[in-house]
Amino acid sequence: QSVLTQPPSASGTPGQRVTISCSGSRSNLGSNTVHWYQQLPGTAPKLLIYTNNQRPSGVPDRFSGSKSGTSASLAISGLQSDDEADYYCAAWDDSLNGWVFGGGTKLAVL
Amino acid sequence: QLQLQESGSGLVKPSQTLSLTCAVSGDSISSGGYSWSWIRQPPGKGLVWIGYIYPSGSTDYNPSLKSRVTLSVDTSKNQFSLKLTSVTAADTAVYYCARGRRPYEIDYWGQGTLVTVSS
């Protein structure tokens, strides 16, 4: 049981826009920023979005993030086959004094 | 470019101790005020933060694992380590080492190493 809640799956067709939600509580998303990771099969997670809506160098602007209260979302526009991966949200939790993650959302590009 | 590389035993017997080391290259483990974490991912499941350590040796652990976890750091070798005692099959997972900036993001991850608990 993950601390942050994500839908287990999402899907879209090439070129479409998809969103993935992440829900938390006051001690994590309600107090701290959200980050998103992309995990391709057999690889380590890669930082995709940090501090709610910032993209690390090299991440296309097709990826965007937002947060409001204890909820956050990741949007992917112009969906590509290469975007098939697991996506995780994460945040610092003030009660745990550590990081918490969502259970992950498997994105399929149909 | 910062790089992290996990090493250690890939197979551990039940009730024994899992030991892993993370070698950091590309920058000093002591620079920048970062914390250094271990995170695990059971097969087919999500990510779980295990704990972090600062170069000073200050640590914090996930309460669910705290009684069995010890993190240590060797700044002279630019590496940090994980020990998990009394392992069971439930500890089978890919273990990642990572750099974080509390209370913000974890930005760099090692490639991960699979540890299987089996007799």
PDB file of N, CA and C in Angstrom, chain A residues 5-90:
ATOM      1  N   THR A   5      -1.382   7.975  -3.939  1.00  0.00           N
ATOM      2  CA  THR A   5      -2.287   7.152  -4.731  1.00  0.00           C
ATOM      3  C   THR A   5      -2.273   7.550  -6.197  1.00  0.00           C
ATOM      4  N   GLN A   6      -1.991   6.576  -7.048  1.00  0.00           N
ATOM      5  CA  GLN A   6      -2.006   6.777  -8.498  1.00  0.00           C
ATOM      6  C   GLN A   6      -2.900   5.716  -9.126  1.00  0.00           C
ATOM      7  N   PRO A   7      -3.467   5.995 -10.297  1.00  0.00           N
ATOM      8  CA  PRO A   7      -4.177   4.937 -11.021  1.00  0.00           C
ATOM      9  C   PRO A   7      -3.150   3.925 -11.513  1.00  0.00           C
ATOM     10  N   PRO A   8      -3.484   2.639 -11.491  1.00  0.00           N
ATOM     11  CA  PRO A   8      -2.512   1.627 -11.903  1.00  0.00           C
ATOM     12  C   PRO A   8      -2.170   1.665 -13.382  1.00  0.00           C
ATOM     13  N   SER A   9      -3.078   2.165 -14.204  1.00  0.00           N
ATOM     14  CA  SER A   9      -2.815   2.169 -15.639  1.00  0.00           C
ATOM     15  C   SER A   9      -3.425   3.388 -16.308  1.00  0.00           C
ATOM     16  N   ALA A  10      -2.871   3.720 -17.459  1.00  0.00           N
ATOM     17  CA  ALA A  10      -3.375   4.785 -18.316  1.00  0.00           C
ATOM     18  C   ALA A  10      -3.002   4.416 -19.742  1.00  0.00           C
ATOM     19  N   SER A  11      -3.716   4.978 -20.688  1.00  0.00           N
ATOM     20  CA  SER A  11      -3.393   4.668 -22.083  1.00  0.00           C
ATOM     21  C   SER A  11      -3.805   5.809 -22.991  1.00  0.00           C
ATOM     22  N   GLY A  12      -3.221   5.810 -24.174  1.00  0.00           N
ATOM     23  CA  GLY A  12      -3.557   6.797 -25.182  1.00  0.00           C
ATOM     24  C   GLY A  12      -2.994   6.376 -26.517  1.00  0.00           C
ATOM     25  N   THR A  13      -3.407   7.056 -27.546  1.00  0.00           N
ATOM     26  CA  THR A  13      -2.894   6.775 -28.883  1.00  0.00           C
ATOM     27  C   THR A  13      -1.840   7.811 -29.254  1.00  0.00           C
ATOM     28  N   PRO A  14      -0.976   7.504 -30.198  1.00  0.00           N
ATOM     29  CA  PRO A  14       0.066   8.468 -30.589  1.00  0.00           C
ATOM     30  C   PRO A  14      -0.519   9.835 -30.923  1.00  0.00           C
ATOM     31  N   GLY A  15       0.121  10.873 -30.386  1.00  0.00           N
ATOM     32  CA  GLY A  15      -0.320  12.240 -30.615  1.00  0.00           C
ATOM     33  C   GLY A  15      -1.298  12.768 -29.589  1.00  0.00           C
ATOM     34  N   GLN A  16      -1.918  11.860 -28.824  1.00  0.00           N
ATOM     35  CA  GLN A  16      -2.901  12.270 -27.831  1.00  0.00           C
ATOM     36  C   GLN A  16      -2.238  12.889 -26.618  1.00  0.00           C
ATOM     37  N   ARG A  17      -3.074  13.467 -25.756  1.00  0.00           N
ATOM     38  CA  ARG A  17      -2.629  13.996 -24.476  1.00  0.00           C
ATOM     39  C   ARG A  17      -3.226  13.127 -23.371  1.00  0.00           C
ATOM     40  N   VAL A  18      -2.367  12.713 -22.438  1.00  0.00           N
ATOM     41  CA  VAL A  18      -2.841  11.916 -21.312  1.00  0.00           C
ATOM     42  C   VAL A  18      -2.406  12.578 -20.014  1.00  0.00           C
ATOM     43  N   THR A  19      -3.194  12.348 -18.978  1.00  0.00           N
ATOM     44  CA  THR A  19      -2.823  12.855 -17.663  1.00  0.00           C
ATOM     45  C   THR A  19      -2.835  11.703 -16.661  1.00  0.00           C
ATOM     46  N   ILE A  20      -1.936  11.797 -15.691  1.00  0.00           N
ATOM     47  CA  ILE A  20      -1.828  10.821 -14.610  1.00  0.00           C
ATOM     48  C   ILE A  20      -1.948  11.578 -13.294  1.00  0.00           C
ATOM     49  N   SER A  21      -2.828  11.107 -12.433  1.00  0.00           N
ATOM     50  CA  SER A  21      -3.081  11.806 -11.182  1.00  0.00           C
ATOM     51  C   SER A  21      -2.299  11.183 -10.031  1.00  0.00           C
ATOM     52  N   CYS A  22      -2.139  11.980  -8.988  1.00  0.00           N
ATOM     53  CA  CYS A  22      -1.429  11.550  -7.784  1.00  0.00           C
ATOM     54  C   CYS A  22      -2.082  12.244  -6.594  1.00  0.00           C
ATOM     55  N   SER A  23      -2.523  11.460  -5.633  1.00  0.00           N
ATOM     56  CA  SER A  23      -3.229  12.023  -4.483  1.00  0.00           C
ATOM     57  C   SER A  23      -2.485  11.680  -3.198  1.00  0.00           C
ATOM     58  N   GLY A  24      -2.406  12.670  -2.307  1.00  0.00           N
ATOM     59  CA  GLY A  24      -1.691  12.450  -1.057  1.00  0.00           C
ATOM     60  C   GLY A  24      -2.430  13.034   0.127  1.00  0.00           C
ATOM     61  N   SER A  25      -1.659  13.511   1.081  1.00  0.00           N
ATOM     62  CA  SER A  25      -2.259  14.055   2.300  1.00  0.00           C
ATOM     63  C   SER A  25      -1.511  15.320   2.731  1.00  0.00           C
ATOM     64  N   ARG A  26      -1.964  15.878   3.835  1.00  0.00           N
ATOM     65  CA  ARG A  26      -1.395  17.154   4.295  1.00  0.00           C
ATOM     66  C   ARG A  26       0.101  17.048   4.580  1.00  0.00           C
ATOM     67  N   SER A  27       0.554  15.894   5.069  1.00  0.00           N
ATOM     68  CA  SER A  27       1.960  15.764   5.475  1.00  0.00           C
ATOM     69  C   SER A  27       2.916  15.607   4.295  1.00  0.00           C
ATOM     70  N   ASN A  28       2.406  15.270   3.116  1.00  0.00           N
ATOM     71  CA  ASN A  28       3.276  15.130   1.952  1.00  0.00           C
ATOM     72  C   ASN A  28       2.910  16.154   0.870  1.00  0.00           C
ATOM     73  N   LEU A  29       1.955  15.876   0.020  1.00  0.00           N
ATOM     74  CA  LEU A  29       1.634  16.826  -1.043  1.00  0.00           C
ATOM     75  C   LEU A  29       1.079  18.144  -0.499  1.00  0.00           C
ATOM     76  N   GLY A  30       0.445  18.077   0.658  1.00  0.00           N
ATOM     77  CA  GLY A  30      -0.123  19.294   1.227  1.00  0.00           C
ATOM     78  C   GLY A  30       0.913  20.250   1.779  1.00  0.00           C
ATOM     79  N   SER A  31       2.136  19.767   2.019  1.00  0.00           N
ATOM     80  CA  SER A  31       3.182  20.583   2.638  1.00  0.00           C
ATOM     81  C   SER A  31       4.431  20.714   1.784  1.00  0.00           C
ATOM     82  N   ASN A  32       4.573  19.844   0.801  1.00  0.00           N
ATOM     83  CA  ASN A  32       5.817  19.792   0.028  1.00  0.00           C
ATOM     84  C   ASN A  32       5.551  19.661  -1.465  1.00  0.00           C
ATOM     85  N   THR A  33       6.600  19.820  -2.223  1.00  0.00           N
ATOM     86  CA  THR A  33       6.455  19.768  -3.667  1.00  0.00           C
ATOM     87  C   THR A  33       6.422  18.321  -4.162  1.00  0.00           C
ATOM     88  N   VAL A  34       5.883  18.144  -5.367  1.00  0.00           N
ATOM     89  CA  VAL A  34       5.755  16.818  -5.962  1.00  0.00           C
ATOM     90  C   VAL A  34       6.773  16.651  -7.092  1.00  0.00           C
ATOM     91  N   HIS A  35       7.219  15.437  -7.261  1.00  0.00           N
ATOM     92  CA  HIS A  35       8.192  15.113  -8.311  1.00  0.00           C
ATOM     93  C   HIS A  35       7.683  13.893  -9.056  1.00  0.00           C
ATOM     94  N   TRP A  36       8.067  13.777 -10.314  1.00  0.00           N
ATOM     95  CA  TRP A  36       7.623  12.663 -11.139  1.00  0.00           C
ATOM     96  C   TRP A  36       8.833  11.961 -11.744  1.00  0.00           C
ATOM     97  N   TYR A  37       8.731  10.640 -11.818  1.00  0.00           N
ATOM     98  CA  TYR A  37       9.790   9.820 -12.369  1.00  0.00           C
ATOM     99  C   TYR A  37       9.231   8.928 -13.473  1.00  0.00           C
ATOM    100  N   GLN A  38      10.049   8.717 -14.486  1.00  0.00           N
ATOM    101  CA  GLN A  38       9.733   7.794 -15.566  1.00  0.00           C
ATOM    102  C   GLN A  38      10.650   6.583 -15.434  1.00  0.00           C
ATOM    103  N   GLN A  39      10.049   5.397 -15.450  1.00  0.00           N
ATOM    104  CA  GLN A  39      10.852   4.177 -15.357  1.00  0.00           C
ATOM    105  C   GLN A  39      10.571   3.305 -16.572  1.00  0.00           C
ATOM    106  N   LEU A  40      11.528   3.252 -17.466  1.00  0.00           N
ATOM    107  CA  LEU A  40      11.440   2.366 -18.613  1.00  0.00           C
ATOM    108  C   LEU A  40      11.727   0.952 -18.157  1.00  0.00           C
ATOM    109  N   PRO A  41      11.219  -0.058 -18.867  1.00  0.00           N
ATOM    110  CA  PRO A  41      11.397  -1.453 -18.427  1.00  0.00           C
ATOM    111  C   PRO A  41      12.864  -1.796 -18.185  1.00  0.00           C
ATOM    112  N   GLY A  42      13.131  -2.365 -17.016  1.00  0.00           N
ATOM    113  CA  GLY A  42      14.472  -2.831 -16.696  1.00  0.00           C
ATOM    114  C   GLY A  42      15.485  -1.750 -16.366  1.00  0.00           C
ATOM    115  N   THR A  43      15.010  -0.521 -16.171  1.00  0.00           N
ATOM    116  CA  THR A  43      15.945   0.571 -15.878  1.00  0.00           C
ATOM    117  C   THR A  43      15.575   1.263 -14.574  1.00  0.00           C
ATOM    118  N   ALA A  44      16.482   2.127 -14.111  1.00  0.00           N
ATOM    119  CA  ALA A  44      16.222   2.888 -12.898  1.00  0.00           C
ATOM    120  C   ALA A  44      15.261   4.042 -13.196  1.00  0.00           C
ATOM    121  N   PRO A  45      14.534   4.505 -12.195  1.00  0.00           N
ATOM    122  CA  PRO A  45      13.706   5.693 -12.386  1.00  0.00           C
ATOM    123  C   PRO A  45      14.556   6.884 -12.817  1.00  0.00           C
ATOM    124  N   LYS A  46      13.950   7.720 -13.645  1.00  0.00           N
ATOM    125  CA  LYS A  46      14.622   8.934 -14.130  1.00  0.00           C
ATOM    126  C   LYS A  46      13.756  10.139 -13.755  1.00  0.00           C
ATOM    127  N   LEU A  47      14.386  11.157 -13.193  1.00  0.00           N
ATOM    128  CA  LEU A  47      13.647  12.353 -12.802  1.00  0.00           C
ATOM    129  C   LEU A  47      13.061  13.037 -14.041  1.00  0.00           C
ATOM    130  N   LEU A  48      11.743  13.219 -14.032  1.00  0.00           N
ATOM    131  CA  LEU A  48      11.040  13.773 -15.180  1.00  0.00           C
ATOM    132  C   LEU A  48      10.550  15.205 -14.917  1.00  0.00           C
ATOM    133  N   ILE A  49       9.994  15.398 -13.723  1.00  0.00           N
ATOM    134  CA  ILE A  49       9.484  16.692 -13.277  1.00  0.00           C
ATOM    135  C   ILE A  49       9.876  16.846 -11.810  1.00  0.00           C
ATOM    136  N   TYR A  50      10.382  18.017 -11.427  1.00  0.00           N
ATOM    137  CA  TYR A  50      10.673  18.268 -10.023  1.00  0.00           C
ATOM    138  C   TYR A  50      10.033  19.583  -9.590  1.00  0.00           C
ATOM    139  N   THR A  51       9.853  19.710  -8.306  1.00  0.00           N
ATOM    140  CA  THR A  51       9.255  20.917  -7.717  1.00  0.00           C
ATOM    141  C   THR A  51       7.971  21.293  -8.456  1.00  0.00           C
ATOM    142  N   ASN A  52       7.091  20.336  -8.565  1.00  0.00           N
ATOM    143  CA  ASN A  52       5.739  20.484  -9.140  1.00  0.00           C
ATOM    144  C   ASN A  52       5.696  20.577 -10.656  1.00  0.00           C
ATOM    145  N   ASN A  53       6.550  21.442 -11.238  1.00  0.00           N
ATOM    146  CA  ASN A  53       6.392  21.717 -12.663  1.00  0.00           C
ATOM    147  C   ASN A  53       7.697  22.049 -13.386  1.00  0.00           C
ATOM    148  N   GLN A  54       8.823  21.720 -12.788  1.00  0.00           N
ATOM    149  CA  GLN A  54      10.112  22.034 -13.411  1.00  0.00           C
ATOM    150  C   GLN A  54      10.668  20.810 -14.143  1.00  0.00           C
ATOM    151  N   ARG A  55      11.187  21.046 -15.321  1.00  0.00           N
ATOM    152  CA  ARG A  55      11.768  19.957 -16.112  1.00  0.00           C
ATOM    153  C   ARG A  55      13.289  19.996 -16.044  1.00  0.00           C
ATOM    154  N   PRO A  56      13.930  18.870 -15.712  1.00  0.00           N
ATOM    155  CA  PRO A  56      15.393  18.824 -15.796  1.00  0.00           C
ATOM    156  C   PRO A  56      15.827  19.025 -17.243  1.00  0.00           C
ATOM    157  N   SER A  57      17.059  19.416 -17.406  1.00  0.00           N
ATOM    158  CA  SER A  57      17.616  19.589 -18.731  1.00  0.00           C
ATOM    159  C   SER A  57      17.473  18.292 -19.526  1.00  0.00           C
ATOM    160  N   GLY A  58      16.994  18.417 -20.762  1.00  0.00           N
ATOM    161  CA  GLY A  58      16.872  17.252 -21.628  1.00  0.00           C
ATOM    162  C   GLY A  58      15.482  16.636 -21.666  1.00  0.00           C
ATOM    163  N   VAL A  59      14.622  17.011 -20.740  1.00  0.00           N
ATOM    164  CA  VAL A  59      13.250  16.478 -20.741  1.00  0.00           C
ATOM    165  C   VAL A  59      12.397  17.349 -21.657  1.00  0.00           C
ATOM    166  N   PRO A  60      11.746  16.747 -22.640  1.00  0.00           N
ATOM    167  CA  PRO A  60      10.948  17.530 -23.598  1.00  0.00           C
ATOM    168  C   PRO A  60       9.801  18.277 -22.916  1.00  0.00           C
ATOM    169  N   ASP A  61       9.411  19.403 -23.531  1.00  0.00           N
ATOM    170  CA  ASP A  61       8.326  20.194 -22.935  1.00  0.00           C
ATOM    171  C   ASP A  61       6.959  19.565 -23.174  1.00  0.00           C
ATOM    172  N   ARG A  62       6.937  18.366 -23.769  1.00  0.00           N
ATOM    173  CA  ARG A  62       5.681  17.612 -23.878  1.00  0.00           C
ATOM    174  C   ARG A  62       5.231  17.128 -22.489  1.00  0.00           C
ATOM    175  N   PHE A  63       6.183  17.100 -21.567  1.00  0.00           N
ATOM    176  CA  PHE A  63       5.890  16.663 -20.200  1.00  0.00           C
ATOM    177  C   PHE A  63       5.697  17.899 -19.315  1.00  0.00           C
ATOM    178  N   SER A  64       4.587  17.901 -18.563  1.00  0.00           N
ATOM    179  CA  SER A  64       4.332  19.021 -17.668  1.00  0.00           C
ATOM    180  C   SER A  64       3.675  18.511 -16.396  1.00  0.00           C
ATOM    181  N   GLY A  65       3.843  19.276 -15.335  1.00  0.00           N
ATOM    182  CA  GLY A  65       3.274  18.873 -14.056  1.00  0.00           C
ATOM    183  C   GLY A  65       2.581  20.021 -13.375  1.00  0.00           C
ATOM    184  N   SER A  66       1.654  19.662 -12.488  1.00  0.00           N
ATOM    185  CA  SER A  66       0.953  20.673 -11.707  1.00  0.00           C
ATOM    186  C   SER A  66       0.579  20.082 -10.358  1.00  0.00           C
ATOM    187  N   LYS A  67       0.316  20.970  -9.407  1.00  0.00           N
ATOM    188  CA  LYS A  67      -0.105  20.533  -8.073  1.00  0.00           C
ATOM    189  C   LYS A  67      -1.080  21.532  -7.490  1.00  0.00           C
ATOM    190  N   SER A  68      -2.082  20.999  -6.811  1.00  0.00           N
ATOM    191  CA  SER A  68      -3.032  21.849  -6.106  1.00  0.00           C
ATOM    192  C   SER A  68      -3.443  21.143  -4.825  1.00  0.00           C
ATOM    193  N   GLY A  69      -3.134  21.749  -3.708  1.00  0.00           N
ATOM    194  CA  GLY A  69      -3.474  21.147  -2.424  1.00  0.00           C
ATOM    195  C   GLY A  69      -2.772  19.815  -2.232  1.00  0.00           C
ATOM    196  N   THR A  70      -3.564  18.764  -2.039  1.00  0.00           N
ATOM    197  CA  THR A  70      -2.991  17.431  -1.818  1.00  0.00           C
ATOM    198  C   THR A  70      -3.081  16.550  -3.061  1.00  0.00           C
ATOM    199  N   SER A  71      -3.270  17.171  -4.219  1.00  0.00           N
ATOM    200  CA  SER A  71      -3.325  16.416  -5.476  1.00  0.00           C
ATOM    201  C   SER A  71      -2.359  16.992  -6.486  1.00  0.00           C
ATOM    202  N   ALA A  72      -1.900  16.128  -7.372  1.00  0.00           N
ATOM    203  CA  ALA A  72      -0.976  16.557  -8.420  1.00  0.00           C
ATOM    204  C   ALA A  72      -1.280  15.768  -9.683  1.00  0.00           C
ATOM    205  N   SER A  73      -0.779  16.271 -10.791  1.00  0.00           N
ATOM    206  CA  SER A  73      -0.960  15.535 -12.040  1.00  0.00           C
ATOM    207  C   SER A  73       0.209  15.750 -12.976  1.00  0.00           C
ATOM    208  N   LEU A  74       0.446  14.739 -13.771  1.00  0.00           N
ATOM    209  CA  LEU A  74       1.456  14.762 -14.822  1.00  0.00           C
ATOM    210  C   LEU A  74       0.715  14.697 -16.149  1.00  0.00           C
ATOM    211  N   ALA A  75       1.061  15.577 -17.062  1.00  0.00           N
ATOM    212  CA  ALA A  75       0.451  15.571 -18.388  1.00  0.00           C
ATOM    213  C   ALA A  75       1.512  15.287 -19.438  1.00  0.00           C
ATOM    214  N   ILE A  76       1.159  14.448 -20.371  1.00  0.00           N
ATOM    215  CA  ILE A  76       2.043  14.141 -21.495  1.00  0.00           C
ATOM    216  C   ILE A  76       1.263  14.447 -22.770  1.00  0.00           C
ATOM    217  N   SER A  77       1.771  15.391 -23.537  1.00  0.00           N
ATOM    218  CA  SER A  77       1.096  15.733 -24.790  1.00  0.00           C
ATOM    219  C   SER A  77       1.897  15.162 -25.959  1.00  0.00           C
ATOM    220  N   GLY A  78       1.250  15.064 -27.116  1.00  0.00           N
ATOM    221  CA  GLY A  78       1.923  14.513 -28.292  1.00  0.00           C
ATOM    222  C   GLY A  78       2.502  13.145 -28.000  1.00  0.00           C
ATOM    223  N   LEU A  79       1.675  12.262 -27.457  1.00  0.00           N
ATOM    224  CA  LEU A  79       2.120  10.949 -26.989  1.00  0.00           C
ATOM    225  C   LEU A  79       2.918  10.207 -28.052  1.00  0.00           C
ATOM    226  N   GLN A  80       4.022   9.590 -27.621  1.00  0.00           N
ATOM    227  CA  GLN A  80       4.870   8.811 -28.522  1.00  0.00           C
ATOM    228  C   GLN A  80       5.024   7.396 -27.977  1.00  0.00           C
ATOM    229  N   SER A  81       5.378   6.477 -28.845  1.00  0.00           N
ATOM    230  CA  SER A  81       5.541   5.084 -28.414  1.00  0.00           C
ATOM    231  C   SER A  81       6.639   4.962 -27.354  1.00  0.00           C
ATOM    232  N   ASP A  82       7.652   5.826 -27.441  1.00  0.00           N
ATOM    233  CA  ASP A  82       8.753   5.816 -26.465  1.00  0.00           C
ATOM    234  C   ASP A  82       8.310   6.204 -25.067  1.00  0.00           C
ATOM    235  N   ASP A  83       7.103   6.743 -24.944  1.00  0.00           N
ATOM    236  CA  ASP A  83       6.604   7.173 -23.636  1.00  0.00           C
ATOM    237  C   ASP A  83       6.036   6.004 -22.843  1.00  0.00           C
ATOM    238  N   GLU A  84       5.946   4.824 -23.462  1.00  0.00           N
ATOM    239  CA  GLU A  84       5.469   3.647 -22.724  1.00  0.00           C
ATOM    240  C   GLU A  84       6.440   3.338 -21.593  1.00  0.00           C
ATOM    241  N   ALA A  85       5.944   3.453 -20.372  1.00  0.00           N
ATOM    242  CA  ALA A  85       6.788   3.308 -19.189  1.00  0.00           C
ATOM    243  C   ALA A  85       5.895   3.334 -17.958  1.00  0.00           C
ATOM    244  N   ASP A  86       6.533   3.122 -16.804  1.00  0.00           N
ATOM    245  CA  ASP A  86       5.854   3.329 -15.528  1.00  0.00           C
ATOM    246  C   ASP A  86       6.198   4.723 -15.024  1.00  0.00           C
ATOM    247  N   TYR A  87       5.203   5.411 -14.499  1.00  0.00           N
ATOM    248  CA  TYR A  87       5.391   6.769 -13.992  1.00  0.00           C
ATOM    249  C   TYR A  87       5.051   6.804 -12.507  1.00  0.00           C
ATOM    250  N   TYR A  88       5.955   7.384 -11.729  1.00  0.00           N
ATOM    251  CA  TYR A  88       5.774   7.450 -10.278  1.00  0.00           C
ATOM    252  C   TYR A  88       5.790   8.904  -9.810  1.00  0.00           C
ATOM    253  N   CYS A  89       4.882   9.232  -8.903  1.00  0.00           N
ATOM    254  CA  CYS A  89       4.961  10.509  -8.218  1.00  0.00           C
ATOM    255  C   CYS A  89       5.660  10.295  -6.876  1.00  0.00           C
ATOM    256  N   ALA A  90       6.247  11.347  -6.348  1.00  0.00           N
ATOM    257  CA  ALA A  90       6.975  11.260  -5.089  1.00  0.00           C
ATOM    258  C   ALA A  90       6.950  12.609  -4.388  1.00  0.00           C
TER     259      ALA A  90
END
